[in-house]
PDB file of C-alpha atoms in Angstrom:
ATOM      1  CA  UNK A 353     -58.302  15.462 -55.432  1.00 40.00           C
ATOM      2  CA  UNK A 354     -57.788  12.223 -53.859  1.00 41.00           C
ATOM      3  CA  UNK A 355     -54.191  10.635 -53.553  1.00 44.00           C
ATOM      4  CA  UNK A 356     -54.130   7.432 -55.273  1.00 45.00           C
ATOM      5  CA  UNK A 357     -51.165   6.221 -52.396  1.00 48.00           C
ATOM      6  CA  UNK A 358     -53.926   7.316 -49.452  1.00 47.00           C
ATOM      7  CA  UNK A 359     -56.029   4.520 -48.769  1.00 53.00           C
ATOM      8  CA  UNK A 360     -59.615   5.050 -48.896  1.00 55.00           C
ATOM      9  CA  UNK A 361     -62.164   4.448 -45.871  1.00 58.00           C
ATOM     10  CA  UNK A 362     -65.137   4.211 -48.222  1.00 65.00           C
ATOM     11  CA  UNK A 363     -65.642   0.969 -48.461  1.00 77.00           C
ATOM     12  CA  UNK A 364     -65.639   0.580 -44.567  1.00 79.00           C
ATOM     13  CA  UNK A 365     -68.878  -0.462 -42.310  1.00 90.00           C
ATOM     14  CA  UNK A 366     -69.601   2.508 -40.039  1.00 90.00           C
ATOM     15  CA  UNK A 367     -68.581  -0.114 -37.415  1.00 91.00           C
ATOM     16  CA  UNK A 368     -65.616  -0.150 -38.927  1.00 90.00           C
ATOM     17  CA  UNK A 369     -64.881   3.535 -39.243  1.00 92.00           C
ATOM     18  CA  UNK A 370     -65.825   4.191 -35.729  1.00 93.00           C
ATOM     19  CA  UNK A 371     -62.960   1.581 -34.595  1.00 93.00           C
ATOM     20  CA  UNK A 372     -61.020   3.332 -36.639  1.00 92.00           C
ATOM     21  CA  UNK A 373     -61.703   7.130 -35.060  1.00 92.00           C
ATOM     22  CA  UNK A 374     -62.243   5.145 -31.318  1.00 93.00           C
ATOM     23  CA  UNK A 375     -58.934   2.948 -31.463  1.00 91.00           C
ATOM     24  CA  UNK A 376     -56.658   4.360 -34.345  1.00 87.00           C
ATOM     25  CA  UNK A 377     -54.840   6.563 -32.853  1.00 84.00           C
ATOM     26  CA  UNK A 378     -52.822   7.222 -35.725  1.00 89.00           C
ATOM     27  CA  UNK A 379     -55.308   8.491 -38.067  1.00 91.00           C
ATOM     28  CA  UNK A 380     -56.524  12.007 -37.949  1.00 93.00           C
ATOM     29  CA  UNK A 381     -59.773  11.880 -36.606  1.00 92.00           C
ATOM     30  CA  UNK A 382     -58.146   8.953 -34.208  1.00 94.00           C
ATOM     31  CA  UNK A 383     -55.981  11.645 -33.224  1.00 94.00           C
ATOM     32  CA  UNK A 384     -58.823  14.298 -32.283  1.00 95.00           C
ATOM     33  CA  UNK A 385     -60.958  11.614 -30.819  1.00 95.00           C
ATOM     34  CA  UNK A 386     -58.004  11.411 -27.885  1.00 94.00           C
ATOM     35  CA  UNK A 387     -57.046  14.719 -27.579  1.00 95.00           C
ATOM     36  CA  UNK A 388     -60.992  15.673 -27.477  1.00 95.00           C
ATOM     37  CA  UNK A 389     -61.406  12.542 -24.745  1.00 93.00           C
ATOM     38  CA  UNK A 390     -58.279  13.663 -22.677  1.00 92.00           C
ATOM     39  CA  UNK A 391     -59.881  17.408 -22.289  1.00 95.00           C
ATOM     40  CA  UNK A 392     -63.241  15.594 -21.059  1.00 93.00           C
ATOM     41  CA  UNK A 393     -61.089  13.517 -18.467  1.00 88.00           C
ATOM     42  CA  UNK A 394     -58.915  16.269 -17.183  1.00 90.00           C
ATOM     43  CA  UNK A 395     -62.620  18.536 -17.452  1.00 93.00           C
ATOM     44  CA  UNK A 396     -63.793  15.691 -15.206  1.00 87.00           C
ATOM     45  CA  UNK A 397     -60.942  15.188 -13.014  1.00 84.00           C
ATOM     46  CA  UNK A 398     -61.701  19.202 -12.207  1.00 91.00           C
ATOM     47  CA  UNK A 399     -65.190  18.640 -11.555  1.00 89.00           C
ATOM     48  CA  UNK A 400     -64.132  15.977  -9.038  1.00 82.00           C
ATOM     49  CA  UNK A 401     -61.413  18.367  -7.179  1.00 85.00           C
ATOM     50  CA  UNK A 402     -64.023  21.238  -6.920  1.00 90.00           C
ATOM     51  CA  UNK A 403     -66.709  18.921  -5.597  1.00 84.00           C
ATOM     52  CA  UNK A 404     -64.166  18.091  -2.936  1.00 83.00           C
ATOM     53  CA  UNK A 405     -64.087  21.880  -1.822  1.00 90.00           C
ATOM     54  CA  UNK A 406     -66.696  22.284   0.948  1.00 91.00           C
ATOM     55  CA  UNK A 407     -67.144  25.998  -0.251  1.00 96.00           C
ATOM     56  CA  UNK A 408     -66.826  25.432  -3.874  1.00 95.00           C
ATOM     57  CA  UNK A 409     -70.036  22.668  -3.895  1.00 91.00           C
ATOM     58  CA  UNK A 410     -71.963  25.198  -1.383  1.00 94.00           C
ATOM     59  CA  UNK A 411     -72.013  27.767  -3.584  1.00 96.00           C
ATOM     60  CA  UNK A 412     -72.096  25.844  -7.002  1.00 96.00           C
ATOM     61  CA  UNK A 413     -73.053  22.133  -6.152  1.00 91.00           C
ATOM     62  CA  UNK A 414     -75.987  22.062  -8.670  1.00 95.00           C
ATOM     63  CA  UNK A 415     -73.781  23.218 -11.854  1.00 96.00           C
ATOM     64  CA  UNK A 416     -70.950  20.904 -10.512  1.00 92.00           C
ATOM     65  CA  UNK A 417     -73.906  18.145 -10.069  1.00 88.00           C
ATOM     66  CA  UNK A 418     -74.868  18.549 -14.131  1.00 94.00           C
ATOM     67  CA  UNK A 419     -71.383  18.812 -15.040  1.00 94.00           C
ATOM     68  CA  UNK A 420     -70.753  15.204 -13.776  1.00 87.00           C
ATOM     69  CA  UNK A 421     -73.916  13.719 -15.802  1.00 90.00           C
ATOM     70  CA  UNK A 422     -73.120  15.250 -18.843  1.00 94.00           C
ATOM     71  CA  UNK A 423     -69.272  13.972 -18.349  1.00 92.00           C
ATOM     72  CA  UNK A 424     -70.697  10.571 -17.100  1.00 90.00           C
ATOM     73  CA  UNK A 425     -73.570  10.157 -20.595  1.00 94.00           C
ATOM     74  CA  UNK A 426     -70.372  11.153 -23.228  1.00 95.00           C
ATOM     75  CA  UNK A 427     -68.396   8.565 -21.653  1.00 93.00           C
ATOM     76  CA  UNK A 428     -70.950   6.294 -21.353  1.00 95.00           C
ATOM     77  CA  UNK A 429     -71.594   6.540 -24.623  1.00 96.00           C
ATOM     78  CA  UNK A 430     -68.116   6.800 -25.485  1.00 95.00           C
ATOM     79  CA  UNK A 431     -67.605   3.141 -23.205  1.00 96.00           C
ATOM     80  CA  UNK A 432     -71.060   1.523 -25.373  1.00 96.00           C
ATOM     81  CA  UNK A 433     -69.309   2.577 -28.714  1.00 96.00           C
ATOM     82  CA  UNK A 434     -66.004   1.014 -27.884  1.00 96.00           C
ATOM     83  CA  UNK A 435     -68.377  -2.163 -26.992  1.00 96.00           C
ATOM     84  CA  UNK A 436     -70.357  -1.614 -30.215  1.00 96.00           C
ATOM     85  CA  UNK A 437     -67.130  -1.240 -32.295  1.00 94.00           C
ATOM     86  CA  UNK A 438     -64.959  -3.764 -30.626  1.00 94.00           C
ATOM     87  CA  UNK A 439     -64.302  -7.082 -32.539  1.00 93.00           C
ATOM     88  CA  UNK A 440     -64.375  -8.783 -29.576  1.00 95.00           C
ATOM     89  CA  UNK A 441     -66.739  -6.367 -26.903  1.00 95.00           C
ATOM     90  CA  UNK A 442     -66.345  -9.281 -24.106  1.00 96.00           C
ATOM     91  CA  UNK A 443     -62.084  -8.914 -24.611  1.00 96.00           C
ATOM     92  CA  UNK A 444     -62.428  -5.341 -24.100  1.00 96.00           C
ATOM     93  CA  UNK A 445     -65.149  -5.073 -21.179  1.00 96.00           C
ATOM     94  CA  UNK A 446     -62.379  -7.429 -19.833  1.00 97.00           C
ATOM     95  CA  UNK A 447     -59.213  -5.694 -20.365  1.00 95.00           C
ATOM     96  CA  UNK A 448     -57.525  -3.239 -18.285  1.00 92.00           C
ATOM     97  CA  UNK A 449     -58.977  -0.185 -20.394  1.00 90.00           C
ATOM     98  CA  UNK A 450     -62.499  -1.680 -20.224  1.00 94.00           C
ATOM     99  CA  UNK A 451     -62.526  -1.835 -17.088  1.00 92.00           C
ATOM    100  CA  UNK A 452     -61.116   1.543 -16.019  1.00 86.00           C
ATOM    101  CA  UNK A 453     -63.620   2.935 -18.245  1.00 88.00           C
ATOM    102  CA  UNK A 454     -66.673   1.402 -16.656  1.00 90.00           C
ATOM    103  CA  UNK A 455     -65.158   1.929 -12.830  1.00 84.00           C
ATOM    104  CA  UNK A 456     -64.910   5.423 -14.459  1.00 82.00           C
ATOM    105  CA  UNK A 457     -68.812   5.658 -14.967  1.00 85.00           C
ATOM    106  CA  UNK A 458     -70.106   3.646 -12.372  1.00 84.00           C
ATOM    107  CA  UNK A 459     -69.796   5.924  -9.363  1.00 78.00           C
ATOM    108  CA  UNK A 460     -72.368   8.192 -10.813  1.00 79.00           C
ATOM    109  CA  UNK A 461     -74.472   6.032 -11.237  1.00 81.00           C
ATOM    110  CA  UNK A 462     -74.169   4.100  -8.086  1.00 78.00           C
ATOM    111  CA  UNK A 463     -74.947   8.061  -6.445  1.00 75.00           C
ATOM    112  CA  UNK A 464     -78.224   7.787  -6.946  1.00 75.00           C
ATOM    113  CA  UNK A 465     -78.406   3.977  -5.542  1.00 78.00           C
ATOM    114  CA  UNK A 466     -75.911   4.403  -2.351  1.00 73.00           C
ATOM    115  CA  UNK A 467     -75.375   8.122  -0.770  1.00 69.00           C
ATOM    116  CA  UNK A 468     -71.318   8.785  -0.529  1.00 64.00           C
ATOM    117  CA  UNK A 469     -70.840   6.812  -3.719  1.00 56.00           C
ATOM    118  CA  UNK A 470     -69.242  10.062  -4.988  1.00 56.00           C
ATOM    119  CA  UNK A 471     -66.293   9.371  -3.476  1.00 58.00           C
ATOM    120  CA  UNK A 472     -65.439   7.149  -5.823  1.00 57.00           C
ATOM    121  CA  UNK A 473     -65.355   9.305  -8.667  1.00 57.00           C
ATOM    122  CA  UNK A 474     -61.889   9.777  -8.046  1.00 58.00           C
ATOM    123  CA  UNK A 475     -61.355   6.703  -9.959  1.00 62.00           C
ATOM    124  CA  UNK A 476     -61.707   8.814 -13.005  1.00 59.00           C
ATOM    125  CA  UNK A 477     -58.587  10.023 -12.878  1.00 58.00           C
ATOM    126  CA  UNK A 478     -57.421   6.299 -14.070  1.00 59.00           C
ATOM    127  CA  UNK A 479     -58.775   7.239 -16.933  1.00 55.00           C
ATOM    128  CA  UNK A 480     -55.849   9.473 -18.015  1.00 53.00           C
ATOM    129  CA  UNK A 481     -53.596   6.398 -18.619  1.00 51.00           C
TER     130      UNK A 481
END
């Protein structure tokens, strides 16, 4: 039964209801959208500190290595939908989020350009501000 005081997202473009989930977080599925993206930066974070342990990335530096693409591609993803959703994209690339989220994907990719660009990867753990 729907509650005739709850308002009703059905009318709303997907674009809209993706804003909603990406930068409501007041709403529900705002809510789990966070607390899902917080356990992906602290999961990353992790990655990061093992990496960091000569012994650790001997012994398991190919599952660490996947582990950091498949963080970097969801937030990737995660940084093109809060482009795609964004009323203004340019304003957010621009702000002080935007731009910790791209510095937070960059260093991956810059890996595969520039050898010790892993270093920087410790720049993800802006992201939990």
């Amino acid at each position: 039964m729907i509650d005739a005081d709850e308002p009703s997202n059905t009318h709303l473009s997907w674009r809209e209801r993706w804003y909603e989930i990406i930068f409501e977080a007041d709403t529900p599925a705002g809510k789990l959208f966070d607390v899902i993206l917080l356990a992906v930066i602290v999961l990353s974070v992790f990655v990061v500190m093992l990496e960091s342990v000569e012994s650790i990335r001997d012994v398991h530096g190919q599952l660490l290595l996947i582990a950091e693409w498949v963080i970097t591609v969801l937030f990737t993803v995660e940084y093109v939908m809060r482009l795609i959703c964004a009323p203004r994209p340019a304003r957010y690339a621009l702000s002080f989020y935007g731009i910790v989220d791209l510095l937070a994907i960059l260093p991956t990719f810059f890996m595969v350009l520039f050898p010790g660009a892993q270093r920087l990867t410790v720049i993800r753990a802006l992201r939990l501000l």
